[in-house]
Amino acid sequence: AEKVLGYDLLSLCLEGPRDALDRTQHCQPAAALGSLFPQVVERCVAAAGYSVGEFAALVFAGALGFAEALYAVKVRAEAMQRASEAVPSGMLSVVGRREANYKFACLEARKHCESLGIENPVCTVSNYLFPDSRVIAGHLQALEFLQENARKYYFKRTKVLPVSGAFHTRLMEPAVEPLAEVLKSIEIQKPLLCVYSNVDGKKYMHSKHIQKLLVKQVVSPVLWEQTMHSVYERKQGTEFPYTYEVGPGNQLGAILKQCNLKAWKQYKHVDALEDEEAAET
């Protein structure tokens, strides 16, 4: 990773500084896939990755080479960072009540931005996490408006995410072309196992499909809740598979618990760094 990126990624992950890691161009490559237990890898039937984690899932499934994927992530991250710096924007995590209407809230937030003189304002659902939880992304003024009027829109909790821009919205359009160009130059294979796309929650079909949707993903909402339904859809009485989350955190496990409690009971978190340390001792 260090050779491809030109900086010491491991040192940055372990020692910081945190604000440097929070910058889009640094935090995205940190999602590189760690090593799992051999028997788990051999028996794996499907993979999915959240946002930039989709690259890790495709590397795991043999569709992308590690170095090529890392380079694509580097280009993606730098292009998204530039797009973020062009417009003051961000992301707001929202947990709503049953009555919450996210589309209506976003519409009113956009109207508020227009009243401030902002042309073509952006405020839209960018991530579907689990029932009653969304991430809304767009102009900072829109997100501030939603926080101030949270009660009106039946939002129980709102939290500004520590990211530098409105990812998975049209504000990321400047990042589309650089990523499309680099993906054209990379050899993409058909995955050896099912990989589910963030864009539509369905399985990738072939290499051109992967190339197209990885680009589209930059400006499309992450349909994670819908993906969880696709992954775990099975006949009643069929056992759920074991699920492993690889990486420094168990947020996807927490989301799975909200989406499908029965599937979550077969869930395990694997931190690649912790596993390596355990192996050494």
XYZ file of N, CA and C in Angstrom:
843
model
N 0.833 -1.210 0.000
C 0.000 0.000 0.000
C 0.864 1.255 0.000
N 1.945 1.208 0.779
C 2.832 2.380 0.862
C 3.453 2.693 -0.499
N 3.842 1.639 -1.240
C 4.448 1.832 -2.567
C 3.455 2.466 -3.528
N 2.215 2.012 -3.497
C 1.196 2.520 -4.416
C 0.809 3.950 -4.065
N 0.665 4.240 -2.767
C 0.133 5.527 -2.326
C 1.186 6.615 -2.178
N 2.416 6.209 -1.884
C 3.467 7.207 -1.721
C 3.554 7.784 -0.323
N 2.855 7.189 0.648
C 2.991 7.607 2.048
C 2.734 6.404 2.954
N 3.149 6.513 4.211
C 3.045 5.400 5.161
C 1.625 5.329 5.734
N 0.794 4.521 5.088
C -0.618 4.438 5.480
C -0.793 3.807 6.860
N -0.024 2.756 7.162
C -0.147 2.078 8.458
C 0.169 3.029 9.603
N 1.248 3.805 9.456
C 1.631 4.767 10.489
C 0.533 5.813 10.695
N -0.059 6.251 9.577
C -1.129 7.252 9.663
C -2.349 6.679 10.390
N -2.675 5.409 10.116
C -3.825 4.761 10.769
C -3.603 4.614 12.270
N -2.372 4.198 12.644
C -2.098 3.885 14.046
C -1.757 5.112 14.881
N -1.042 6.063 14.287
C -0.522 7.194 15.059
C -1.159 8.538 14.720
N -1.892 8.600 13.616
C -2.536 9.856 13.252
C -1.585 10.815 12.561
N -1.867 12.124 12.569
C -2.944 12.763 13.319
C -4.340 12.444 12.775
N -5.325 12.485 13.686
C -6.694 12.113 13.339
C -7.261 12.992 12.220
N -6.984 14.305 12.265
C -7.565 15.189 11.245
C -7.025 14.851 9.857
N -5.780 14.348 9.797
C -5.218 13.928 8.499
C -5.931 12.674 7.998
N -6.241 11.760 8.928
C -6.924 10.521 8.547
C -8.367 10.794 8.133
N -8.995 11.806 8.727
C -10.371 12.152 8.386
C -10.495 12.745 6.985
N -9.379 13.274 6.448
C -9.418 13.807 5.097
C -9.718 12.668 4.132
N -10.636 12.912 3.206
C -11.108 11.870 2.301
C -9.974 11.125 1.616
N -8.946 11.846 1.159
C -7.901 11.195 0.371
C -7.097 10.194 1.190
N -7.109 10.324 2.538
C -6.374 9.376 3.376
C -7.260 8.293 3.961
N -8.505 8.615 4.322
C -9.308 7.624 5.048
C -9.837 6.523 4.129
N -9.984 6.794 2.836
C -10.551 5.762 1.973
C -9.608 4.572 1.760
N -8.311 4.764 1.482
C -7.454 3.585 1.316
C -7.308 2.763 2.589
N -7.620 3.340 3.740
C -7.501 2.606 5.000
C -8.491 1.452 5.083
N -9.398 1.346 4.103
C -10.371 0.255 4.095
C -9.821 -1.016 3.444
N -8.532 -1.048 3.113
C -7.939 -2.224 2.450
C -8.217 -3.494 3.252
N -8.549 -4.560 2.523
C -8.998 -5.799 3.165
C -7.885 -6.522 3.920
N -8.187 -6.944 5.139
C -7.219 -7.718 5.924
C -7.382 -9.205 5.659
N -6.580 -10.014 6.298
C -6.647 -11.462 6.068
C -7.609 -12.114 7.051
N -8.399 -13.063 6.533
C -9.358 -13.804 7.360
C -8.849 -15.213 7.618
N -9.584 -15.960 8.427
C -9.252 -17.359 8.661
C -9.435 -18.133 7.352
N -8.488 -19.026 6.997
C -8.544 -19.703 5.689
C -9.863 -20.414 5.404
N -10.427 -21.121 6.403
C -11.648 -21.876 6.135
C -12.834 -20.960 5.831
N -12.825 -19.778 6.409
C -13.894 -18.816 6.146
C -13.811 -18.343 4.699
N -12.590 -18.042 4.258
C -12.374 -17.577 2.887
C -12.806 -18.641 1.887
N -12.444 -19.895 2.144
C -12.767 -20.993 1.222
C -14.269 -21.203 1.085
N -15.000 -20.984 2.167
C -16.443 -21.282 2.151
C -17.308 -20.063 1.835
N -16.678 -18.921 1.664
C -17.455 -17.683 1.479
C -18.284 -17.740 0.198
N -19.542 -17.305 0.293
C -20.440 -17.337 -0.871
C -20.791 -15.938 -1.388
N -20.602 -14.914 -0.557
C -20.973 -13.568 -1.000
C -20.196 -12.511 -0.227
N -20.065 -11.349 -0.834
C -19.367 -10.229 -0.198
C -20.067 -8.923 -0.553
N -19.923 -7.943 0.331
C -20.444 -6.602 0.060
C -19.584 -5.620 0.837
N -19.433 -4.424 0.312
C -18.639 -3.399 0.981
C -19.381 -2.090 0.997
N -19.276 -1.393 2.106
C -20.005 -0.132 2.284
C -19.192 1.021 1.688
N -19.751 1.696 0.681
C -19.092 2.825 0.019
C -17.735 2.402 -0.546
N -16.648 2.997 -0.062
C -15.328 2.624 -0.606
C -14.985 1.170 -0.284
N -15.632 0.599 0.712
C -15.418 -0.804 1.062
C -15.793 -1.761 -0.053
N -16.557 -1.261 -1.029
C -16.922 -2.082 -2.177
C -15.673 -2.518 -2.960
N -14.653 -1.654 -2.981
C -13.399 -2.024 -3.641
C -12.747 -3.204 -2.916
N -12.781 -3.169 -1.578
C -12.216 -4.269 -0.788
C -12.977 -5.569 -1.062
N -14.296 -5.478 -1.158
C -15.109 -6.666 -1.433
C -14.775 -7.251 -2.805
N -14.533 -6.381 -3.777
C -14.210 -6.837 -5.137
C -12.807 -7.423 -5.216
N -11.875 -6.879 -4.418
C -10.532 -7.472 -4.333
C -10.647 -8.870 -3.725
N -11.395 -8.980 -2.650
C -11.604 -10.260 -1.968
C -12.199 -11.295 -2.922
N -13.111 -10.840 -3.789
C -13.801 -11.755 -4.707
C -13.006 -12.029 -5.982
N -11.785 -11.474 -6.083
C -10.932 -11.742 -7.237
C -11.251 -10.926 -8.469
N -12.122 -9.932 -8.346
C -12.482 -9.113 -9.511
C -11.442 -8.040 -9.798
N -10.802 -7.539 -8.731
C -9.776 -6.498 -8.863
C -8.487 -6.962 -8.187
N -7.350 -6.573 -8.752
C -6.073 -6.805 -8.089
C -5.900 -5.799 -6.966
N -5.162 -6.185 -5.904
C -5.036 -5.302 -4.737
C -4.399 -3.964 -5.096
N -3.247 -3.992 -5.783
C -2.535 -2.746 -6.097
C -3.356 -1.848 -7.017
N -4.015 -2.451 -8.019
C -4.835 -1.665 -8.955
C -6.027 -1.035 -8.240
N -6.654 -1.824 -7.367
C -7.810 -1.300 -6.620
C -7.387 -0.162 -5.708
N -6.237 -0.325 -5.068
C -5.741 0.711 -4.172
C -5.457 2.005 -4.935
N -4.890 1.855 -6.136
C -4.612 3.031 -6.964
C -5.929 3.704 -7.372
N -6.939 2.910 -7.738
C -8.248 3.464 -8.103
C -8.872 4.207 -6.917
N -8.718 3.631 -5.715
C -9.241 4.276 -4.503
C -8.507 5.597 -4.246
N -7.214 5.611 -4.500
C -6.414 6.837 -4.339
C -6.929 7.932 -5.273
N -7.137 7.588 -6.537
C -7.650 8.547 -7.518
C -9.048 9.026 -7.116
N -9.890 8.076 -6.705
C -11.258 8.392 -6.272
C -11.244 9.350 -5.087
N -10.401 9.031 -4.096
C -10.344 9.832 -2.870
C -9.866 11.257 -3.157
N -8.825 11.372 -3.975
C -8.292 12.705 -4.290
C -9.297 13.529 -5.085
N -9.999 12.874 -6.023
C -11.004 13.581 -6.830
C -12.193 14.015 -5.976
N -12.592 13.153 -5.027
C -13.702 13.497 -4.134
C -13.299 14.600 -3.164
N -12.026 14.600 -2.757
C -11.532 15.678 -1.888
C -11.608 17.025 -2.606
N -11.194 17.037 -3.890
C -11.257 18.276 -4.680
C -12.704 18.738 -4.838
N -13.606 17.787 -5.089
C -15.024 18.127 -5.231
C -15.577 18.685 -3.916
N -15.126 18.114 -2.794
C -15.571 18.574 -1.465
C -15.134 20.010 -1.197
N -13.932 20.342 -1.652
C -13.388 21.674 -1.387
C -14.049 22.754 -2.244
N -14.717 22.328 -3.328
C -15.355 23.290 -4.238
C -16.633 23.876 -3.645
N -17.331 23.111 -2.804
C -18.614 23.554 -2.222
C -18.647 23.179 -0.746
N -18.980 24.137 0.145
C -19.102 23.787 1.574
C -20.276 22.813 1.773
N -19.964 21.563 2.010
C -21.006 20.547 2.099
C -20.610 19.496 3.131
N -21.538 18.628 3.454
C -21.250 17.609 4.454
C -22.332 16.554 4.502
N -22.311 15.755 5.587
C -23.250 14.652 5.745
C -23.799 14.635 7.167
N -25.080 14.317 7.270
C -25.783 14.333 8.553
C -26.444 12.977 8.782
N -26.032 12.298 9.846
C -26.649 11.027 10.200
C -27.950 11.312 10.960
N -29.031 10.646 10.548
C -30.348 10.918 11.142
C -31.019 9.619 11.569
N -31.515 9.592 12.786
C -32.408 8.520 13.236
C -33.774 9.153 13.415
N -34.751 8.660 12.672
C -36.074 9.290 12.690
C -37.137 8.426 13.338
N -38.244 9.061 13.657
C -39.406 8.304 14.133
C -40.111 7.691 12.925
N -41.100 6.863 13.194
C -41.846 6.219 12.096
C -42.453 7.254 11.149
N -42.847 8.412 11.703
C -43.542 9.430 10.897
C -42.593 10.247 10.019
N -41.296 10.084 10.206
C -40.322 10.915 9.498
C -40.448 10.751 7.981
N -40.465 11.898 7.280
C -40.505 11.904 5.815
C -39.232 12.600 5.342
N -38.241 11.791 5.002
C -36.910 12.338 4.688
C -36.923 13.157 3.400
N -37.687 12.701 2.405
C -37.715 13.425 1.130
C -38.328 14.811 1.306
N -39.394 14.894 2.087
C -40.049 16.183 2.332
C -39.108 17.114 3.113
N -38.423 16.572 4.100
C -37.467 17.367 4.890
C -36.367 17.926 3.987
N -35.863 17.083 3.081
C -34.813 17.527 2.154
C -35.329 18.602 1.197
N -36.572 18.437 0.757
C -37.182 19.435 -0.136
C -37.257 20.794 0.555
N -37.707 20.798 1.795
C -37.820 22.067 2.528
C -36.435 22.671 2.811
N -35.448 21.810 3.056
C -34.089 22.298 3.283
C -33.527 22.940 2.014
N -33.861 22.353 0.849
C -33.406 22.943 -0.418
C -34.080 24.298 -0.655
N -35.369 24.383 -0.317
C -36.085 25.672 -0.457
C -35.463 26.728 0.445
N -35.063 26.321 1.641
C -34.392 27.236 2.566
C -33.092 27.750 1.946
N -32.334 26.854 1.323
C -31.077 27.249 0.670
C -31.331 28.231 -0.471
N -32.393 27.987 -1.230
C -32.747 28.902 -2.326
C -33.068 30.291 -1.796
N -33.724 30.330 -0.632
C -34.051 31.630 -0.021
C -32.798 32.385 0.416
N -31.699 31.639 0.595
C -30.412 32.255 0.960
C -29.602 32.652 -0.276
N -30.171 32.351 -1.463
C -29.481 32.710 -2.703
C -28.597 31.613 -3.276
N -28.702 30.378 -2.736
C -27.905 29.273 -3.258
C -28.613 28.671 -4.467
N -27.928 28.638 -5.601
C -28.512 28.082 -6.820
C -28.354 26.562 -6.853
N -29.400 25.894 -7.343
C -29.394 24.423 -7.437
C -28.862 23.745 -6.169
N -29.448 24.025 -5.016
C -28.935 23.434 -3.770
C -29.107 21.920 -3.753
N -28.218 21.265 -3.016
C -28.269 19.805 -2.885
C -28.596 19.447 -1.444
N -29.591 18.600 -1.258
C -29.916 18.018 0.046
C -30.738 16.779 -0.247
N -30.136 15.633 -0.011
C -30.785 14.382 -0.390
C -30.304 13.236 0.491
N -31.079 12.162 0.533
C -30.643 10.962 1.260
C -29.478 10.345 0.488
N -28.347 10.171 1.149
C -27.157 9.629 0.477
C -26.819 8.213 0.937
N -27.342 7.805 2.081
C -27.083 6.455 2.599
C -28.337 5.941 3.297
N -28.800 4.766 2.888
C -29.908 4.087 3.567
C -29.283 3.049 4.487
N -29.356 3.273 5.794
C -28.644 2.421 6.752
C -29.507 1.264 7.252
N -30.614 1.601 7.916
C -31.553 0.591 8.394
C -32.890 1.287 8.580
N -33.968 0.539 8.824
C -35.268 1.199 8.982
C -35.183 2.350 9.993
N -35.660 3.516 9.596
C -35.660 4.725 10.431
C -34.284 5.353 10.616
N -33.321 4.987 9.778
C -32.010 5.650 9.847
C -31.475 5.927 8.446
N -31.099 7.174 8.245
C -30.578 7.621 6.952
C -29.396 8.555 7.179
N -28.579 8.720 6.139
C -27.609 9.811 6.117
C -28.077 10.770 5.039
N -28.174 12.034 5.401
C -28.569 13.076 4.455
C -27.335 13.905 4.139
N -27.130 14.193 2.862
C -25.937 14.939 2.453
C -26.324 16.122 1.576
N -25.482 17.148 1.616
C -25.741 18.313 0.780
C -25.040 19.554 1.296
N -25.534 20.709 0.869
C -24.963 21.984 1.302
C -25.040 22.103 2.826
N -24.024 22.686 3.423
C -23.983 22.819 4.888
C -25.191 23.579 5.421
N -25.639 24.603 4.675
C -26.783 25.405 5.125
C -28.044 24.541 5.218
N -28.181 23.569 4.312
C -29.333 22.658 4.334
C -29.277 21.748 5.553
N -28.084 21.257 5.857
C -27.926 20.357 7.000
C -28.169 21.100 8.314
N -27.707 22.340 8.381
C -27.952 23.168 9.575
C -29.450 23.398 9.765
N -30.142 23.644 8.657
C -31.594 23.848 8.693
C -32.298 22.600 9.241
N -31.870 21.431 8.806
C -32.490 20.182 9.271
C -32.234 19.944 10.759
N -31.051 20.285 11.203
C -30.744 20.138 12.632
C -31.610 21.073 13.477
N -31.756 22.312 13.008
C -32.547 23.297 13.751
C -34.029 22.934 13.778
N -34.496 22.220 12.740
C -35.920 21.868 12.642
C -36.153 20.372 12.818
N -35.262 19.717 13.520
C -35.318 18.257 13.676
C -36.667 17.789 14.222
N -37.193 18.495 15.205
C -38.454 18.071 15.834
C -39.608 18.105 14.833
N -39.614 19.149 14.000
C -40.681 19.303 12.993
C -40.726 18.103 12.044
N -39.554 17.547 11.713
C -39.481 16.448 10.743
C -39.427 15.069 11.415
N -39.694 15.035 12.723
C -39.716 13.786 13.494
C -38.350 13.084 13.491
N -37.284 13.870 13.550
C -35.948 13.302 13.699
C -35.635 13.163 15.179
N -35.345 11.957 15.628
C -35.008 11.734 17.041
C -33.581 12.185 17.352
N -32.658 11.857 16.429
C -31.249 12.208 16.630
C -30.624 12.643 15.317
N -29.785 13.666 15.398
C -29.003 14.064 14.222
C -27.549 14.235 14.653
N -26.650 13.861 13.767
C -25.227 13.991 14.084
C -24.446 14.285 12.808
N -23.675 15.370 12.836
C -22.830 15.705 11.682
C -21.678 14.709 11.633
N -21.459 14.120 10.462
C -20.388 13.124 10.314
C -19.044 13.806 10.047
N -17.945 13.217 10.544
C -16.622 13.833 10.363
C -16.037 13.543 8.976
N -16.724 14.038 7.948
C -16.246 13.875 6.567
C -16.169 15.253 5.922
N -15.479 15.317 4.786
C -15.199 16.626 4.207
C -16.161 17.056 3.111
N -17.156 16.223 2.775
C -18.064 16.619 1.700
C -19.332 15.805 1.658
N -20.192 16.140 0.680
C -21.482 15.459 0.501
C -21.294 14.275 -0.449
N -20.762 13.183 0.079
C -20.503 12.006 -0.753
C -21.812 11.365 -1.196
N -21.756 10.695 -2.338
C -22.909 9.987 -2.906
C -24.063 10.937 -3.237
N -23.699 12.152 -3.670
C -24.665 13.111 -4.212
C -24.064 13.699 -5.492
N -24.840 14.510 -6.202
C -24.327 15.084 -7.456
C -23.222 16.113 -7.219
N -22.996 16.513 -5.966
C -21.860 17.401 -5.692
C -20.529 16.691 -5.938
N -20.574 15.378 -6.070
C -19.360 14.609 -6.350
C -19.140 14.383 -7.850
N -19.942 15.005 -8.681
C -19.808 14.803 -10.137
C -18.403 15.076 -10.683
N -17.657 16.063 -10.136
C -16.289 16.264 -10.642
C -15.372 15.052 -10.438
N -15.756 14.143 -9.542
C -14.918 12.962 -9.281
C -15.224 11.806 -10.231
N -16.308 11.922 -10.989
C -16.748 10.814 -11.848
C -15.738 10.510 -12.951
N -15.330 11.540 -13.687
C -14.444 11.323 -14.843
C -13.080 10.739 -14.454
N -12.401 11.297 -13.419
C -11.110 10.702 -13.038
C -11.209 9.222 -12.675
N -12.275 8.844 -11.948
C -12.435 7.433 -11.567
C -12.768 6.588 -12.797
N -13.626 7.105 -13.672
C -13.980 6.359 -14.886
C -12.745 6.075 -15.725
N -11.855 7.066 -15.844
C -10.631 6.905 -16.641
C -9.718 5.830 -16.059
N -9.519 5.860 -14.744
C -8.608 4.884 -14.139
C -9.198 3.472 -14.205
N -10.518 3.341 -14.076
C -11.140 2.011 -14.135
C -11.072 1.419 -15.543
N -11.038 2.292 -16.563
C -10.883 1.802 -17.944
C -9.511 1.158 -18.150
N -8.528 1.634 -17.386
C -7.152 1.145 -17.563
C -6.844 -0.079 -16.705
N -7.796 -0.495 -15.887
C -7.576 -1.625 -14.961
C -8.296 -2.866 -15.479
N -7.635 -4.010 -15.354
C -8.271 -5.269 -15.752
C -9.244 -5.694 -14.650
N -10.492 -5.864 -15.040
C -11.525 -6.283 -14.086
C -12.045 -7.653 -14.502
N -12.033 -8.594 -13.565
C -12.500 -9.958 -13.839
C -13.928 -10.134 -13.310
N -14.585 -11.174 -13.782
C -15.870 -11.537 -13.187
C -15.595 -12.060 -11.778
N -16.320 -11.598 -10.754
C -16.044 -12.053 -9.381
C -16.194 -13.571 -9.229
N -15.370 -14.146 -8.356
C -15.419 -15.592 -8.099
C -16.594 -15.960 -7.201
N -17.145 -14.965 -6.521
C -18.336 -15.177 -5.690
C -19.232 -13.946 -5.825
N -20.438 -14.034 -5.333
C -21.391 -12.932 -5.480
C -20.899 -11.689 -4.737
N -20.904 -10.554 -5.422
C -20.628 -9.274 -4.777
C -21.821 -8.369 -5.070
N -22.331 -7.737 -4.016
C -23.522 -6.906 -4.154
C -23.140 -5.435 -4.295
N -23.813 -4.745 -5.209
C -23.509 -3.344 -5.492
C -24.263 -2.398 -4.571
N -23.603 -1.328 -4.155
C -24.242 -0.266 -3.361
C -25.311 0.471 -4.157
N -25.139 0.513 -5.480
C -26.001 1.352 -6.325
C -27.431 0.824 -6.399
N -27.578 -0.515 -6.528
C -28.932 -1.076 -6.665
C -29.213 -2.232 -5.705
N -28.215 -2.603 -4.880
C -28.423 -3.696 -3.927
C -28.448 -5.068 -4.575
N -28.055 -5.141 -5.860
C -28.087 -6.419 -6.577
C -26.672 -6.923 -6.871
N -26.575 -8.171 -7.331
C -25.274 -8.773 -7.619
C -24.652 -8.166 -8.878
N -23.330 -7.987 -8.835
C -22.608 -7.610 -10.048
C -22.658 -8.785 -11.023
N -22.874 -8.467 -12.319
C -23.027 -9.522 -13.317
C -21.726 -9.843 -14.056
N -20.956 -8.801 -14.424
C -19.741 -9.013 -15.220
C -18.830 -7.801 -15.067
N -17.657 -7.839 -15.696
C -16.645 -6.799 -15.490
C -17.108 -5.408 -15.928
N -17.793 -5.313 -17.064
C -18.282 -3.995 -17.539
C -19.299 -3.417 -16.563
N -20.089 -4.299 -15.986
C -21.099 -3.915 -14.998
C -20.424 -3.306 -13.764
N -19.338 -3.943 -13.333
C -18.564 -3.441 -12.182
C -17.995 -2.064 -12.494
N -17.376 -1.940 -13.659
C -16.763 -0.671 -14.078
C -17.796 0.453 -14.084
N -18.967 0.172 -14.630
C -20.030 1.181 -14.746
C -20.562 1.593 -13.374
N -20.857 0.604 -12.522
C -21.508 0.916 -11.248
C -20.555 1.509 -10.208
N -19.262 1.155 -10.269
C -18.307 1.773 -9.336
C -18.213 3.279 -9.581
N -18.355 3.680 -10.834
C -18.354 5.110 -11.177
C -19.664 5.746 -10.717
N -20.763 5.075 -11.021
C -22.093 5.603 -10.663
C -22.247 5.743 -9.148
N -21.587 4.857 -8.406
C -21.698 4.844 -6.944
C -21.269 6.167 -6.307
N -20.310 6.859 -6.929
C -19.783 8.116 -6.387
C -20.884 9.166 -6.232
N -21.867 9.144 -7.144
C -22.928 10.169 -7.132
C -24.306 9.572 -6.812
N -24.342 8.308 -6.400
C -25.614 7.640 -6.093
C -25.686 7.291 -4.615
N -26.898 7.256 -4.055
C -27.008 6.867 -2.646
C -26.569 5.425 -2.427
N -26.005 5.164 -1.248
C -25.609 3.804 -0.864
C -26.851 3.090 -0.329
N -27.301 2.089 -1.061
C -28.512 1.355 -0.660
C -28.135 0.174 0.239
N -27.589 0.477 1.411
C -27.090 -0.596 2.278
C -28.221 -1.412 2.896
N -29.264 -0.743 3.345
C -30.410 -1.469 3.920
C -30.998 -2.435 2.884
N -31.153 -1.951 1.661
C -31.691 -2.784 0.585
C -30.738 -3.945 0.266
N -29.418 -3.668 0.329
C -28.418 -4.708 0.085
C -28.519 -5.808 1.139
N -28.719 -5.419 2.386
C -28.849 -6.407 3.465
C -30.054 -7.317 3.222
N -31.132 -6.743 2.700
C -32.309 -7.574 2.396
C -31.992 -8.556 1.263
N -31.243 -8.100 0.253
C -30.874 -8.973 -0.872
C -29.961 -10.110 -0.412
N -28.952 -9.754 0.392
C -27.955 -10.738 0.835
C -28.604 -11.855 1.657
N -29.536 -11.497 2.529
C -30.070 -12.479 3.484
C -31.449 -13.019 3.099
N -31.881 -12.718 1.883
C -33.177 -13.240 1.447
C -33.078 -14.752 1.258
N -33.905 -15.503 1.952
C -33.893 -16.961 1.822
C -35.249 -17.527 2.280
N -35.490 -18.776 1.917
C -36.756 -19.410 2.270
C -36.867 -19.555 3.778
N -38.087 -19.482 4.255
C -38.318 -19.608 5.692
C -37.826 -20.974 6.173
N -37.133 -20.961 7.315
C -36.609 -22.204 7.860
C -35.174 -22.480 7.447
N -34.678 -21.753 6.415
C -33.280 -21.906 5.989
C -32.372 -21.183 6.971
N -31.259 -21.816 7.326
C -30.327 -21.184 8.266
C -29.616 -19.999 7.630
N -29.336 -18.991 8.447
C -28.578 -17.843 7.945
C -27.089 -18.176 7.953
N -26.337 -17.616 6.996
C -24.897 -17.887 6.950
C -24.156 -17.127 8.051
N -22.905 -17.505 8.280
C -22.045 -16.708 9.155
C -21.640 -15.445 8.394
N -21.604 -14.335 9.095
C -21.243 -13.057 8.487
C -20.037 -12.486 9.216
N -19.040 -12.053 8.465
C -17.827 -11.473 9.039
C -17.667 -10.038 8.559
N -17.482 -9.127 9.492
C -17.149 -7.744 9.145
C -15.657 -7.555 9.372
N -14.954 -7.184 8.309
C -13.505 -7.024 8.391
C -13.159 -5.544 8.419
N -12.456 -5.116 9.481
C -12.062 -3.716 9.532
C -12.087 -3.161 10.941
N -11.696 -1.900 11.069
C -11.553 -1.285 12.396
C -12.863 -0.701 12.916
N -13.815 -1.548 13.222
C -15.097 -1.051 13.725
C -16.194 -2.049 13.418
N -17.288 -1.968 14.168
C -18.383 -2.924 13.959
C -19.693 -2.220 13.604
N -19.579 -1.078 12.889
C -20.780 -0.320 12.527
C -21.715 -1.121 11.620
N -21.137 -1.892 10.704
C -21.987 -2.658 9.786
C -22.707 -3.776 10.534
N -22.071 -4.305 11.575
C -22.735 -5.293 12.419
C -23.913 -4.673 13.153
N -23.715 -3.456 13.640
C -24.807 -2.744 14.333
C -25.963 -2.488 13.385
N -25.647 -2.163 12.131
C -26.700 -1.943 11.127
C -27.417 -3.254 10.817
N -26.636 -4.353 10.681
C -27.238 -5.658 10.399
C -28.211 -6.057 11.500
N -27.854 -5.758 12.738
C -28.734 -6.091 13.870
C -30.096 -5.415 13.722
N -30.081 -4.169 13.219
C -31.329 -3.423 13.033
C -32.112 -3.919 11.806
N -31.366 -4.415 10.789
C -32.011 -4.871 9.549
C -32.529 -6.304 9.660
N -31.735 -7.171 10.325
C -32.070 -8.589 10.357
C -31.448 -9.225 11.600
N -32.221 -9.309 12.647
C -31.725 -9.789 13.943
C -31.242 -11.240 13.862
N -31.974 -12.079 13.104
C -31.599 -13.495 12.992
C -30.245 -13.643 12.297
N -30.021 -12.872 11.244
C -28.732 -12.925 10.537
C -27.611 -12.410 11.443
N -27.909 -11.384 12.235
C -26.902 -10.780 13.124
C -26.400 -11.782 14.171
N -27.235 -12.740 14.549
C -26.829 -13.727 15.562
C -25.673 -14.605 15.070
N -25.439 -14.635 13.767
C -24.320 -15.394 13.185
C -23.196 -14.455 12.740
N -23.156 -13.261 13.317
C -22.194 -12.221 12.907
C -20.951 -12.223 13.802
N -19.797 -11.948 13.182
C -18.551 -11.816 13.943
C -17.745 -10.662 13.358
N -17.149 -9.865 14.241
C -16.270 -8.777 13.794
C -14.825 -9.254 13.808
N -14.098 -8.948 12.733
C -12.684 -9.315 12.636
C -11.876 -8.060 12.369
N -11.001 -7.704 13.289
C -10.098 -6.576 13.080
C -8.773 -7.147 12.605
N -8.392 -6.820 11.374
C -7.187 -7.406 10.770
C -5.942 -7.154 11.612
N -5.798 -5.938 12.145
C -4.604 -5.613 12.935
C -4.552 -6.414 14.224
N -5.708 -6.551 14.892
C -5.773 -7.325 16.135
C -5.395 -8.781 15.870
N -5.869 -9.326 14.731
C -5.581 -10.713 14.391
C -4.086 -10.937 14.146
N -3.454 -9.956 13.472
C -2.024 -10.080 13.200
C -1.227 -10.054 14.501
N -1.645 -9.178 15.421
C -0.949 -9.076 16.725
C -1.106 -10.371 17.504
N -2.312 -10.945 17.464
C -2.578 -12.197 18.183
C -1.728 -13.318 17.611
N -1.583 -13.343 16.267
C -0.798 -14.385 15.617
C 0.671 -14.285 16.000
N 1.163 -13.037 16.141
C 2.562 -12.826 16.492
C 2.859 -13.260 17.941
N 1.880 -13.112 18.833
C 2.071 -13.492 20.226
C 1.695 -14.967 20.389
